[in-house]
Amino acid sequence: MATLAARRTTAATLGLAIALVLAGCANPTDGGTTEVAAKSGSKTKINISPDQKRVTTGKVDSIAAEVPEKIRKRGTLELVSSSGSAAPLTFYATDNKTVIGVEPDLAHLVANVLGLKPHINTVSWENIFVGLDSAKYDAGLSNITVTEERKEKYDFAPYREDNLGFAARKGSGLKITGPKDVAGKTVAVSSGTNQEKLLVEWSAQNKKAGREPVDIKYYQNESDTYLALQSGRIDLYLGPNPTAAYHAATSGRTEVVGTYSGAGAGLQGLIAATTKKNSGLAKPLADAINHIIDNGTYAKVLKRWGLSDEAVTRSEINPPGLPKDGS
């Protein structure tokens, strides 16, 4: 994945954040839509109603034949996503029960290619991996970052770039470009994520340099985190950049004050479909992703959610990921 990594290898270039700026919240009078600003500055409406009218594509027999026989006979692709995800990744439509977002859309497209019916299960973050380990789920599509540590247990088929965002109260005056900028700050992060790993490493770097460490806080869900941010109990929240940008635009009370690659300064992070190691599913997933990249349906899905800036040019199995500690 050297060609992908070369696209953004420093915090400075990663400062060109995802162009995800929403003009307003859902409007029931137009069927549950909101506006997203495209890279060109033009605006496009996204559908957040239960009636998604998803982009679809046809089955490809040669790729479908690669799917393990057990899954082919079952006829469904058991997918798992985090119930704690947020717009525009995985979230609930205006009926508060239909799961929508860029990841469910891509899951449906991949399942189309494989000739399978997608069944999306939403669970807590840690139970994604418990379910993959036990083969309860075939694959996870839940903003899962490729890391060298995870590659010991899982196989990966990338489908998006991974960029992180530091959220702060609007008008905070903060600007985050590296470890020194979070020294002594109180920062919230979700447990077990690559965001947490990055923040812990930055805190250690600060201590080694004689600066104050980061005071890391954990909250049960995103709403609690943003309440803590608004009340001043925390200075920053480090999470996926798409959700940070979405919240900033819809609430008007926060802002993204820095972005960073999910794999660190020297490598562009990647989000990937995640399977149990040697399950036999990584190759058909990667081939399906490459097919939808080639036929243009992939680009349509990313555009409809305002995430064209996170597109990958190719899905390669098990690319370089966030390094292990000390590597």
Short mmCIF file of C-alpha atoms in Angstrom, two decimals:
data_model
loop_
_atom_site.label_atom_id
_atom_site.label_comp_id
_atom_site.label_asym_id
_atom_site.label_seq_id
_atom_site.Cartn_x
_atom_site.Cartn_y
_atom_site.Cartn_z
CA MET A 1 0.00 0.00 0.00
CA ALA A 2 2.93 2.33 -0.53
CA THR A 3 0.96 4.40 -3.01
CA LEU A 4 -1.73 5.04 -0.42
CA ALA A 5 0.71 5.79 2.36
CA ALA A 6 2.47 8.35 0.23
CA ARG A 7 -0.71 10.33 -0.18
CA ARG A 8 -0.62 11.69 3.33
CA THR A 9 2.39 11.07 5.53
CA THR A 10 2.56 14.08 7.83
CA ALA A 11 0.25 15.88 10.19
CA ALA A 12 0.56 18.98 8.03
CA THR A 13 -0.88 17.33 4.96
CA LEU A 14 -3.45 15.56 7.09
CA GLY A 15 -4.61 19.02 8.10
CA LEU A 16 -6.52 18.95 4.82
CA ALA A 17 -9.45 17.41 6.69
CA ILE A 18 -12.40 15.62 5.20
CA ALA A 19 -14.74 18.12 3.58
CA LEU A 20 -17.68 17.18 5.71
CA VAL A 21 -19.60 20.31 6.59
CA LEU A 22 -23.30 20.01 7.22
CA ALA A 23 -25.62 22.92 6.66
CA GLY A 24 -28.32 21.78 9.09
CA CYS A 25 -30.08 18.95 10.88
CA ALA A 26 -32.73 16.65 9.47
CA ASN A 27 -35.74 18.36 7.98
CA PRO A 28 -38.91 16.23 8.21
CA THR A 29 -40.58 18.31 5.50
CA ASP A 30 -38.20 17.01 2.84
CA GLY A 31 -38.29 13.36 3.88
CA GLY A 32 -35.39 13.40 6.32
CA THR A 33 -32.41 14.91 4.54
CA THR A 34 -29.50 17.13 5.42
CA GLU A 35 -26.88 18.88 3.32
CA VAL A 36 -23.23 17.97 2.95
CA ALA A 37 -20.63 20.23 1.38
CA ALA A 38 -18.65 18.59 -1.41
CA LYS A 39 -14.94 19.21 -1.99
CA SER A 40 -15.76 21.78 -4.63
CA GLY A 41 -17.80 23.82 -2.18
CA SER A 42 -21.12 22.77 -3.70
CA LYS A 43 -23.74 21.16 -1.49
CA THR A 44 -25.45 17.83 -1.84
CA LYS A 45 -28.31 16.41 0.20
CA ILE A 46 -27.93 13.12 2.03
CA ASN A 47 -30.84 10.91 2.91
CA ILE A 48 -31.21 10.08 6.62
CA SER A 49 -34.70 8.61 6.36
CA PRO A 50 -35.43 4.85 6.65
CA ASP A 51 -36.10 4.67 2.89
CA GLN A 52 -32.46 4.72 1.78
CA LYS A 53 -32.68 3.99 -1.96
CA ARG A 54 -29.21 2.51 -1.68
CA VAL A 55 -26.75 2.27 -4.55
CA THR A 56 -26.77 -1.32 -5.82
CA THR A 57 -24.70 -3.49 -8.13
CA GLY A 58 -24.87 -6.98 -9.62
CA LYS A 59 -23.48 -10.31 -8.50
CA VAL A 60 -20.10 -11.34 -9.93
CA ASP A 61 -20.06 -15.12 -10.18
CA SER A 62 -16.26 -15.46 -10.22
CA ILE A 63 -15.90 -13.46 -6.99
CA ALA A 64 -18.93 -15.07 -5.34
CA ALA A 65 -17.33 -18.48 -5.97
CA GLU A 66 -14.41 -17.46 -3.72
CA VAL A 67 -16.67 -17.20 -0.66
CA PRO A 68 -16.27 -20.13 1.77
CA GLU A 69 -18.84 -22.83 1.08
CA LYS A 70 -20.46 -22.57 4.51
CA ILE A 71 -21.33 -18.92 3.91
CA ARG A 72 -22.46 -19.53 0.33
CA LYS A 73 -24.86 -22.24 1.48
CA ARG A 74 -26.21 -20.03 4.26
CA GLY A 75 -26.94 -17.28 1.75
CA THR A 76 -26.35 -14.43 4.20
CA LEU A 77 -23.28 -12.41 5.07
CA GLU A 78 -23.23 -11.89 8.83
CA LEU A 79 -21.72 -8.45 9.35
CA VAL A 80 -21.09 -6.62 12.60
CA SER A 81 -20.86 -2.92 13.40
CA SER A 82 -20.59 -0.91 16.59
CA SER A 83 -23.80 0.33 18.17
CA GLY A 84 -21.71 3.24 19.42
CA SER A 85 -20.85 4.48 15.94
CA ALA A 86 -22.20 7.79 14.73
CA ALA A 87 -23.15 9.68 11.59
CA PRO A 88 -22.07 9.44 8.86
CA LEU A 89 -20.46 6.03 9.56
CA THR A 90 -23.14 3.83 11.12
CA PHE A 91 -26.19 5.37 12.80
CA TYR A 92 -29.97 5.24 12.99
CA ALA A 93 -32.32 6.84 10.49
CA THR A 94 -35.07 9.26 11.47
CA ASP A 95 -37.21 6.29 12.63
CA ASN A 96 -34.54 5.54 15.26
CA LYS A 97 -34.34 1.86 14.27
CA THR A 98 -33.11 1.55 10.68
CA VAL A 99 -29.31 1.25 10.51
CA ILE A 100 -27.86 3.57 7.85
CA GLY A 101 -24.58 5.24 6.94
CA VAL A 102 -21.59 4.84 4.67
CA GLU A 103 -20.59 1.51 6.19
CA PRO A 104 -24.01 -0.17 5.83
CA ASP A 105 -24.12 1.12 2.23
CA LEU A 106 -20.72 -0.40 1.44
CA ALA A 107 -21.73 -3.62 3.21
CA HIS A 108 -24.77 -3.93 0.96
CA LEU A 109 -22.67 -3.29 -2.16
CA VAL A 110 -20.10 -5.93 -1.22
CA ALA A 111 -22.87 -8.41 -0.44
CA ASN A 112 -24.42 -7.65 -3.86
CA VAL A 113 -21.17 -8.64 -5.58
CA LEU A 114 -20.94 -11.82 -3.51
CA GLY A 115 -24.56 -12.76 -4.19
CA LEU A 116 -25.39 -12.76 -0.48
CA LYS A 117 -28.00 -11.06 1.67
CA PRO A 118 -26.30 -8.74 4.19
CA HIS A 119 -27.36 -9.03 7.82
CA ILE A 120 -25.93 -6.20 9.92
CA ASN A 121 -25.62 -6.83 13.66
CA THR A 122 -24.99 -3.85 15.94
CA VAL A 123 -23.11 -4.58 19.18
CA SER A 124 -20.77 -2.81 21.59
CA TRP A 125 -17.24 -2.18 20.27
CA GLU A 126 -15.55 -4.95 22.27
CA ASN A 127 -18.18 -7.49 21.24
CA ILE A 128 -17.29 -6.97 17.58
CA PHE A 129 -14.03 -8.80 18.19
CA VAL A 130 -15.55 -11.36 20.55
CA GLY A 131 -18.04 -12.21 17.80
CA LEU A 132 -15.36 -12.40 15.11
CA ASP A 133 -13.21 -14.64 17.31
CA SER A 134 -16.07 -17.07 17.86
CA ALA A 135 -17.12 -16.97 14.17
CA LYS A 136 -20.52 -15.60 15.19
CA TYR A 137 -19.96 -12.88 12.58
CA ASP A 138 -18.25 -13.23 9.21
CA ALA A 139 -16.82 -9.72 8.99
CA GLY A 140 -16.74 -6.40 10.78
CA LEU A 141 -17.40 -3.13 8.97
CA SER A 142 -17.19 -0.67 11.80
CA ASN A 143 -14.47 1.92 11.24
CA ILE A 144 -11.88 -0.71 12.22
CA THR A 145 -8.31 0.47 11.67
CA VAL A 146 -5.63 -1.84 10.33
CA THR A 147 -2.98 -2.27 13.03
CA GLU A 148 0.03 -4.59 13.18
CA GLU A 149 -1.20 -5.99 16.49
CA ARG A 150 -4.66 -6.77 15.13
CA LYS A 151 -3.13 -8.47 12.08
CA GLU A 152 -1.97 -11.27 14.38
CA LYS A 153 -5.61 -12.32 14.85
CA TYR A 154 -7.49 -10.83 11.91
CA ASP A 155 -7.30 -10.35 8.16
CA PHE A 156 -8.11 -6.99 6.59
CA ALA A 157 -9.56 -5.76 3.30
CA PRO A 158 -9.34 -1.93 3.32
CA TYR A 159 -12.19 0.22 2.03
CA ARG A 160 -11.52 3.75 3.39
CA GLU A 161 -8.75 5.97 4.65
CA ASP A 162 -8.58 6.43 8.41
CA ASN A 163 -8.27 10.00 9.65
CA LEU A 164 -8.75 11.03 13.27
CA GLY A 165 -10.15 14.32 14.53
CA PHE A 166 -9.59 16.29 17.72
CA ALA A 167 -12.86 17.92 18.78
CA ALA A 168 -12.91 20.94 21.10
CA ARG A 169 -15.48 23.48 22.24
CA LYS A 170 -16.10 26.06 19.55
CA GLY A 171 -13.78 29.01 19.99
CA SER A 172 -11.37 27.11 22.24
CA GLY A 173 -8.35 28.52 20.44
CA LEU A 174 -6.69 25.10 20.52
CA LYS A 175 -4.73 23.71 17.57
CA ILE A 176 -3.47 20.14 17.65
CA THR A 177 -0.63 19.04 15.38
CA GLY A 178 1.35 16.70 17.62
CA PRO A 179 2.11 15.40 21.15
CA LYS A 180 3.22 18.73 22.66
CA ASP A 181 -0.18 20.27 21.92
CA VAL A 182 -2.00 17.79 24.20
CA ALA A 183 0.53 17.92 27.06
CA GLY A 184 -1.35 18.53 30.30
CA LYS A 185 -4.71 18.47 28.51
CA THR A 186 -7.68 16.32 29.53
CA VAL A 187 -8.64 14.27 26.50
CA ALA A 188 -11.44 11.74 26.08
CA VAL A 189 -11.07 8.69 23.87
CA SER A 190 -12.86 5.36 23.40
CA SER A 191 -11.22 2.33 25.01
CA GLY A 192 -9.68 -0.32 22.78
CA THR A 193 -9.42 1.91 19.71
CA ASN A 194 -6.42 2.99 17.70
CA GLN A 195 -7.24 6.54 18.84
CA GLU A 196 -6.54 5.43 22.40
CA LYS A 197 -3.25 3.79 21.33
CA LEU A 198 -2.11 6.99 19.62
CA LEU A 199 -3.06 9.15 22.60
CA VAL A 200 -1.27 6.86 25.07
CA GLU A 201 1.86 7.00 22.90
CA TRP A 202 1.70 10.78 22.70
CA SER A 203 1.35 11.00 26.47
CA ALA A 204 4.43 8.80 26.90
CA GLN A 205 6.37 10.99 24.46
CA ASN A 206 5.41 14.05 26.47
CA LYS A 207 6.63 12.50 29.73
CA LYS A 208 9.90 11.48 28.08
CA ALA A 209 10.38 15.05 26.83
CA GLY A 210 9.75 16.49 30.29
CA ARG A 211 6.26 17.74 29.45
CA GLU A 212 3.07 16.94 31.32
CA PRO A 213 1.32 13.70 30.33
CA VAL A 214 -2.18 13.59 28.91
CA ASP A 215 -5.04 13.12 31.37
CA ILE A 216 -7.01 10.46 29.46
CA LYS A 217 -10.72 10.05 30.18
CA TYR A 218 -13.22 7.41 29.07
CA TYR A 219 -16.99 7.71 28.70
CA GLN A 220 -19.68 5.14 27.97
CA ASN A 221 -20.96 6.78 24.81
CA GLU A 222 -20.46 9.72 22.48
CA SER A 223 -23.29 11.80 23.96
CA ASP A 224 -21.68 11.64 27.43
CA THR A 225 -18.34 12.60 25.90
CA TYR A 226 -19.75 15.68 24.19
CA LEU A 227 -21.57 16.71 27.38
CA ALA A 228 -18.23 16.54 29.20
CA LEU A 229 -16.61 18.58 26.45
CA GLN A 230 -19.30 21.23 26.56
CA SER A 231 -19.19 21.50 30.34
CA GLY A 232 -15.42 21.90 30.39
CA ARG A 233 -14.68 18.62 32.17
CA ILE A 234 -12.47 17.67 29.23
CA ASP A 235 -10.48 19.81 26.81
CA LEU A 236 -10.61 17.54 23.79
CA TYR A 237 -12.15 14.41 22.35
CA LEU A 238 -10.16 12.26 19.92
CA GLY A 239 -12.33 10.18 17.60
CA PRO A 240 -12.96 9.42 13.92
CA ASN A 241 -12.72 12.64 11.91
CA PRO A 242 -15.97 12.09 9.95
CA THR A 243 -18.04 11.91 13.14
CA ALA A 244 -16.19 14.83 14.74
CA ALA A 245 -16.87 16.98 11.66
CA TYR A 246 -20.50 15.88 11.54
CA HIS A 247 -21.07 16.77 15.21
CA ALA A 248 -19.34 20.13 14.84
CA ALA A 249 -21.56 21.12 11.94
CA THR A 250 -24.87 19.88 13.34
CA SER A 251 -24.42 21.10 16.93
CA GLY A 252 -22.61 24.38 16.24
CA ARG A 253 -20.96 24.02 19.65
CA THR A 254 -17.77 22.13 18.78
CA GLU A 255 -15.04 22.32 16.17
CA VAL A 256 -12.31 20.07 14.78
CA VAL A 257 -9.00 21.60 15.88
CA GLY A 258 -6.64 19.02 14.38
CA THR A 259 -6.55 15.87 12.27
CA TYR A 260 -4.11 13.00 12.15
CA SER A 261 -3.64 9.72 10.32
CA GLY A 262 -4.97 6.73 12.22
CA ALA A 263 -1.64 4.95 11.59
CA GLY A 264 0.58 7.77 12.88
CA ALA A 265 2.65 10.45 11.19
CA GLY A 266 4.54 8.19 8.78
CA LEU A 267 1.71 6.12 7.31
CA GLN A 268 -1.79 6.75 6.01
CA GLY A 269 -4.21 4.83 8.23
CA LEU A 270 -6.74 2.52 6.62
CA ILE A 271 -10.21 1.32 7.62
CA ALA A 272 -10.92 -2.25 6.61
CA ALA A 273 -13.42 -5.06 6.50
CA THR A 274 -12.15 -7.35 9.25
CA THR A 275 -12.35 -11.14 9.39
CA LYS A 276 -11.03 -13.87 11.63
CA LYS A 277 -7.51 -14.89 10.60
CA ASN A 278 -7.47 -17.42 7.79
CA SER A 279 -11.26 -17.53 7.53
CA GLY A 280 -11.00 -17.51 3.75
CA LEU A 281 -13.17 -14.43 3.43
CA ALA A 282 -10.56 -11.66 3.13
CA LYS A 283 -9.82 -12.30 -0.55
CA PRO A 284 -13.45 -12.30 -1.77
CA LEU A 285 -14.09 -9.16 0.31
CA ALA A 286 -11.06 -7.39 -1.19
CA ASP A 287 -12.02 -8.53 -4.69
CA ALA A 288 -15.59 -7.31 -4.16
CA ILE A 289 -14.34 -3.93 -2.93
CA ASN A 290 -12.05 -3.61 -5.93
CA HIS A 291 -14.93 -4.47 -8.23
CA ILE A 292 -17.14 -1.70 -6.83
CA ILE A 293 -14.19 0.71 -7.04
CA ASP A 294 -13.80 -0.19 -10.71
CA ASN A 295 -17.50 0.03 -11.62
CA GLY A 296 -18.01 3.40 -9.89
CA THR A 297 -20.59 2.38 -7.29
CA TYR A 298 -18.03 2.79 -4.49
CA ALA A 299 -17.45 6.43 -5.43
CA LYS A 300 -21.21 7.05 -5.52
CA VAL A 301 -21.61 5.75 -1.97
CA LEU A 302 -18.76 7.85 -0.56
CA LYS A 303 -20.05 10.93 -2.35
CA ARG A 304 -23.56 10.45 -0.99
CA TRP A 305 -22.18 10.60 2.57
CA GLY A 306 -19.68 13.41 1.97
CA LEU A 307 -16.65 11.14 2.35
CA SER A 308 -15.08 11.25 -1.11
CA ASP A 309 -11.83 12.46 0.47
CA GLU A 310 -11.48 9.08 2.25
CA ALA A 311 -11.56 6.97 -0.91
CA VAL A 312 -8.90 4.33 -1.51
CA THR A 313 -7.74 3.42 -5.00
CA ARG A 314 -7.35 -0.30 -4.25
CA SER A 315 -8.10 -2.84 -1.52
CA GLU A 316 -5.02 -4.90 -0.75
CA ILE A 317 -5.19 -7.64 1.86
CA ASN A 318 -3.37 -6.93 5.14
CA PRO A 319 -1.54 -3.70 4.23
CA PRO A 320 0.90 -2.02 6.66
CA GLY A 321 -0.98 -0.77 9.70
CA LEU A 322 -0.49 1.21 12.89
CA PRO A 323 2.82 -0.10 14.30
CA LYS A 324 3.08 -1.96 17.57
CA ASP A 325 4.46 -0.16 20.62
CA GLY A 326 8.15 0.45 20.22
CA SER A 327 8.26 -0.54 16.56
#
